[in-house]
PDB file of C-alpha atoms in Angstrom:
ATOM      1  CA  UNK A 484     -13.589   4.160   5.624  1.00  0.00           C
ATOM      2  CA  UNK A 485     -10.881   2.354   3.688  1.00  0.00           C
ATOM      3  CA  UNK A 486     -10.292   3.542  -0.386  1.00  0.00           C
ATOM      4  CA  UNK A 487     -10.895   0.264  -2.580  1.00  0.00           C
ATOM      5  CA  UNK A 488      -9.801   0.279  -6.517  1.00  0.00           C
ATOM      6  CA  UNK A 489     -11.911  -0.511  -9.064  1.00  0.00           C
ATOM      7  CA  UNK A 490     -11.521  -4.339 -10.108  1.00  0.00           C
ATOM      8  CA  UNK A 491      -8.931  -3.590 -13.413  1.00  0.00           C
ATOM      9  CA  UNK A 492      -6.368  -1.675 -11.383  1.00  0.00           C
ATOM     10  CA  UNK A 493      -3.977  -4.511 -12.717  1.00  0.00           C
ATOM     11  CA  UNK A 494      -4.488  -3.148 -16.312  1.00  0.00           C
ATOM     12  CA  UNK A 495      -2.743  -0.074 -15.156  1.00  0.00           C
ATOM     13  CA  UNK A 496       0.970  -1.230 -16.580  1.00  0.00           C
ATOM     14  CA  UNK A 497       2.382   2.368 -17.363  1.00  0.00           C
ATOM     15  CA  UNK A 498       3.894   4.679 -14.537  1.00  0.00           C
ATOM     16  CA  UNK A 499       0.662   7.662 -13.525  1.00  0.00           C
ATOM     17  CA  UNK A 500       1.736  11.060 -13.007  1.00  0.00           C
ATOM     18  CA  UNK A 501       4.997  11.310 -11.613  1.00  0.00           C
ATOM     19  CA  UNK A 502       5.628   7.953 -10.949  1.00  0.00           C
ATOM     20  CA  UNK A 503       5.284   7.733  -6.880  1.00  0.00           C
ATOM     21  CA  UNK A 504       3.372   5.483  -4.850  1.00  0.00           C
ATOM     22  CA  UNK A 505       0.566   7.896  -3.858  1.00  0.00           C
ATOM     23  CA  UNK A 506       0.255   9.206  -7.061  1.00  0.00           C
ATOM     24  CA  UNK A 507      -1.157   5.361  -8.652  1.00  0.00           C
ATOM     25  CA  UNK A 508      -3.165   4.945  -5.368  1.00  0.00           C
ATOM     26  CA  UNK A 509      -5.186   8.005  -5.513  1.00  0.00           C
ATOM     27  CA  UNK A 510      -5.255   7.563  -9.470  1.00  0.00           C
ATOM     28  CA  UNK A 511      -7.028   3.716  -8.911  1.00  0.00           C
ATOM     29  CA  UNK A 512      -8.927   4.227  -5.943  1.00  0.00           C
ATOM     30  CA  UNK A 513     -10.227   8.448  -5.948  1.00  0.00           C
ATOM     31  CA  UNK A 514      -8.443   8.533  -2.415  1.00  0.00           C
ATOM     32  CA  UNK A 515      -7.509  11.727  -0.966  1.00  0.00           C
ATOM     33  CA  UNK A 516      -4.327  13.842  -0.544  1.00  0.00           C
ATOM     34  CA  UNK A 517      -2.263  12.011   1.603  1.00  0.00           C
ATOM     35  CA  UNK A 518      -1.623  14.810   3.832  1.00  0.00           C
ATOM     36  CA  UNK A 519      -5.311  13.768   4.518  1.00  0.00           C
ATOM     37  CA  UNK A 520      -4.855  10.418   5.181  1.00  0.00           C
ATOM     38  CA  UNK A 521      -5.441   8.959   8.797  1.00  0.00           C
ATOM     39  CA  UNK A 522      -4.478   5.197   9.894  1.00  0.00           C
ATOM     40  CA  UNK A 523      -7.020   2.743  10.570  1.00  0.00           C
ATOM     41  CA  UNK A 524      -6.080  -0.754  11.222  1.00  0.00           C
ATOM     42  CA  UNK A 525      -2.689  -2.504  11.031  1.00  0.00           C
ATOM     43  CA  UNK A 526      -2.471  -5.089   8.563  1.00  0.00           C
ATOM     44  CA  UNK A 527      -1.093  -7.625  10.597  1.00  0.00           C
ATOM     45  CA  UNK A 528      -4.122  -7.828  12.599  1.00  0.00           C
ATOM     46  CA  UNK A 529      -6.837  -7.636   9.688  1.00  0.00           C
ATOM     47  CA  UNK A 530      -5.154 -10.811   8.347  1.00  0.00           C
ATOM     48  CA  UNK A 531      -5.641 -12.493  11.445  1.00  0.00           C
ATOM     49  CA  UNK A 532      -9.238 -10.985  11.773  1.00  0.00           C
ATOM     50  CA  UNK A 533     -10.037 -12.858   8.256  1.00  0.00           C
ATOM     51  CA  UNK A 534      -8.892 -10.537   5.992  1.00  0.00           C
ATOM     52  CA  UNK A 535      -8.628  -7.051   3.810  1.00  0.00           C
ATOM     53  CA  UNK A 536     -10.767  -7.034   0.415  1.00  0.00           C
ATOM     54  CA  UNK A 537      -8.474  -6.958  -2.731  1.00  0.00           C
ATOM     55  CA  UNK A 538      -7.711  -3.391  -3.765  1.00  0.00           C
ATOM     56  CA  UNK A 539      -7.463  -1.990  -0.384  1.00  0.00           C
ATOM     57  CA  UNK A 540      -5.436   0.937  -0.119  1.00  0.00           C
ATOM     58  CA  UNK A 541      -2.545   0.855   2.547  1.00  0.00           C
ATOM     59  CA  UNK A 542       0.528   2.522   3.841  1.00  0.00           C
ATOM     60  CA  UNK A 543       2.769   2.755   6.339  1.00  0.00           C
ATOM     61  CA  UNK A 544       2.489   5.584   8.752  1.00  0.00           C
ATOM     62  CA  UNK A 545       4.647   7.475  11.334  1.00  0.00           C
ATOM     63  CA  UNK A 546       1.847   8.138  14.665  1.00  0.00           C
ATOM     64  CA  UNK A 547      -1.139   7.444  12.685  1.00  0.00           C
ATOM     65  CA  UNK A 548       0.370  10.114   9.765  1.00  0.00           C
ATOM     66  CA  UNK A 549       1.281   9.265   6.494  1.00  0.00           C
ATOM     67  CA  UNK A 550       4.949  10.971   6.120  1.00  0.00           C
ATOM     68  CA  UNK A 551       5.294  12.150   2.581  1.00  0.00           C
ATOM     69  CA  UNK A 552       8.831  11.924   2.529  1.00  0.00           C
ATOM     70  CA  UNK A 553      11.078  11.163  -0.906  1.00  0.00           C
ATOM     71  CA  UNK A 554      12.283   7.466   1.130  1.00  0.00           C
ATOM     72  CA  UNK A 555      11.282   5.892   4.098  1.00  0.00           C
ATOM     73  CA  UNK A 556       7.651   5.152   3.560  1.00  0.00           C
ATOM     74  CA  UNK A 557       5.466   3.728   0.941  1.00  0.00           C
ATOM     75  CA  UNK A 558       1.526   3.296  -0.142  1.00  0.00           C
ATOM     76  CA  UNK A 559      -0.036   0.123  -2.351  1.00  0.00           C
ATOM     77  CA  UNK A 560      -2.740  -1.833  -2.629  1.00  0.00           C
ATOM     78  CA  UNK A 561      -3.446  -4.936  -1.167  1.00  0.00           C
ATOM     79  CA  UNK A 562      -3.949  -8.270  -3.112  1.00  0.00           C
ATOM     80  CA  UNK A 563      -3.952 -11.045  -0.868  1.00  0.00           C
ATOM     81  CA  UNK A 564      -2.231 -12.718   2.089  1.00  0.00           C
ATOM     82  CA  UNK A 565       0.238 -15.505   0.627  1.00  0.00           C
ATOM     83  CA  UNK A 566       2.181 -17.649   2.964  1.00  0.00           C
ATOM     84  CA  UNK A 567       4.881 -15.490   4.837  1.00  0.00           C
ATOM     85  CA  UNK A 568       3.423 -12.216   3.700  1.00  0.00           C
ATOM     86  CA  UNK A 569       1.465 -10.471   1.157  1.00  0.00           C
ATOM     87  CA  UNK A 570       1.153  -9.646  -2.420  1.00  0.00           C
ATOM     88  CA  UNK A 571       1.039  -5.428  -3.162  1.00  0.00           C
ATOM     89  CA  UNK A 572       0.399  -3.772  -6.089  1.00  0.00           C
ATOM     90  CA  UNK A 573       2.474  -0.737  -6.467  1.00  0.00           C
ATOM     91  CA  UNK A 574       4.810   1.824  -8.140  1.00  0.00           C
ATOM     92  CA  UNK A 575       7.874   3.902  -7.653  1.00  0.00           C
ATOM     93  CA  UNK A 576      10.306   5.791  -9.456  1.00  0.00           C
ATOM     94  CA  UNK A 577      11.786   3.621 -11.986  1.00  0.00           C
ATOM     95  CA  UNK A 578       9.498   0.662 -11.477  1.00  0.00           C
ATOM     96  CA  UNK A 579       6.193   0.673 -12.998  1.00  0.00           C
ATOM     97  CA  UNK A 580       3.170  -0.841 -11.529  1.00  0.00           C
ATOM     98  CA  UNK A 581       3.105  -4.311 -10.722  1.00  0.00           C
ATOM     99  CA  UNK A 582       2.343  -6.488  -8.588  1.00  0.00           C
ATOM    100  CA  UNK A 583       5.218  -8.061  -6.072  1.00  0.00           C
ATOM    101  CA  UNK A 584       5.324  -9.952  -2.940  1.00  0.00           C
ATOM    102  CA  UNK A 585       6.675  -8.472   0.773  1.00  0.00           C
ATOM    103  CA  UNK A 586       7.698 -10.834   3.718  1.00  0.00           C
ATOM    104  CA  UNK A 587       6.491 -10.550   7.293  1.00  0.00           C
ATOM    105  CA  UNK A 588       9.910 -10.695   9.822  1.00  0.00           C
ATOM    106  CA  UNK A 589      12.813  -9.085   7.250  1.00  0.00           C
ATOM    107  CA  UNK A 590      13.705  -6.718   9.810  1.00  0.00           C
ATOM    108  CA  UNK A 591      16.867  -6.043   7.140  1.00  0.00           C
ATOM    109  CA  UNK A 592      14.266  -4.286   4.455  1.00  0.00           C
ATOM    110  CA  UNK A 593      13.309  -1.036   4.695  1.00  0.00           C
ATOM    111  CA  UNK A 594       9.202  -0.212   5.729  1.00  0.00           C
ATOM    112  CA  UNK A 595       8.138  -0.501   2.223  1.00  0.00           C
ATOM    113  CA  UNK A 596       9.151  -4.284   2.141  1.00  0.00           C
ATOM    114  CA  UNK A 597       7.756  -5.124   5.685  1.00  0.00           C
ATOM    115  CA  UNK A 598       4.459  -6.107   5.845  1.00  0.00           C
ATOM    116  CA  UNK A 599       3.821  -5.397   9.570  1.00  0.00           C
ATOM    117  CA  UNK A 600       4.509  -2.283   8.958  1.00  0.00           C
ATOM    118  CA  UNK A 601       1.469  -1.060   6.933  1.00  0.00           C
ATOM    119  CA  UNK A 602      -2.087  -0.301   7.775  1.00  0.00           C
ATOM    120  CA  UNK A 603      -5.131   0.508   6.525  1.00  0.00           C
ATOM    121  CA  UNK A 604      -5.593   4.195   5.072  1.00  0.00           C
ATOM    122  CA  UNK A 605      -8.838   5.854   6.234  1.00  0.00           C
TER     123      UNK A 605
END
């Protein structure tokens, strides 16, 4: 069962806890440790399914794991499908939470910017 925030996650402008992606996920949503997390669907193939509801928590995963690693992975939450990719909302050290867009086919970008690389988080 995917982890939804609550509809004002966009209020949250200041970084939570210590400022990594997980930690503002599991803040907006009540999601569990991430060593906990399994993968459900790929995002890729939700969009072409009709969609993943606004808030949706996803990441990208490493054989249906979530890899807790300093680089190399990431988690956000979904806002919508815009043309070429889709809009996340997300934070990291030294950026606070916002919301930014990630484009499908930059095979350049590391998995945090590729959109085909994230799924679902169940």
């Amino acid at each position: 069962m995917p982890y939804i925030a609550r509809a004002d996650y966009a209020k949250q402008k200041e970084f939570v806890g210590n400022g990594e992606c997980v930690t503002l996920v599991r803040h907006l949503t009540g999601a569990r440790a991430s060593s906990l997390w399994r993968e459900g669907n790929k995002v890729p193939d939700l969009l072409e399914q009709g969609g993943i509801a606004k808030g949706t928590v996803i990441a990208t995963f490493v054989n249906g794991r979530y890899q807790d690693l300093r680089q190399g992975n990431h988690a956000a939450l979904f806002i919508r499908q815009v043309p070429g990719g889709i809009a996340i909302f997300d934070q990291w050290r030294n950026h606070k939470p916002s919301a930014r867009v990630i484009y499908f086919g930059r095979s350049a970008a590391g998995a945090s910017n590729r959109p085909e690389r994230y799924s679902i988080v169940e």
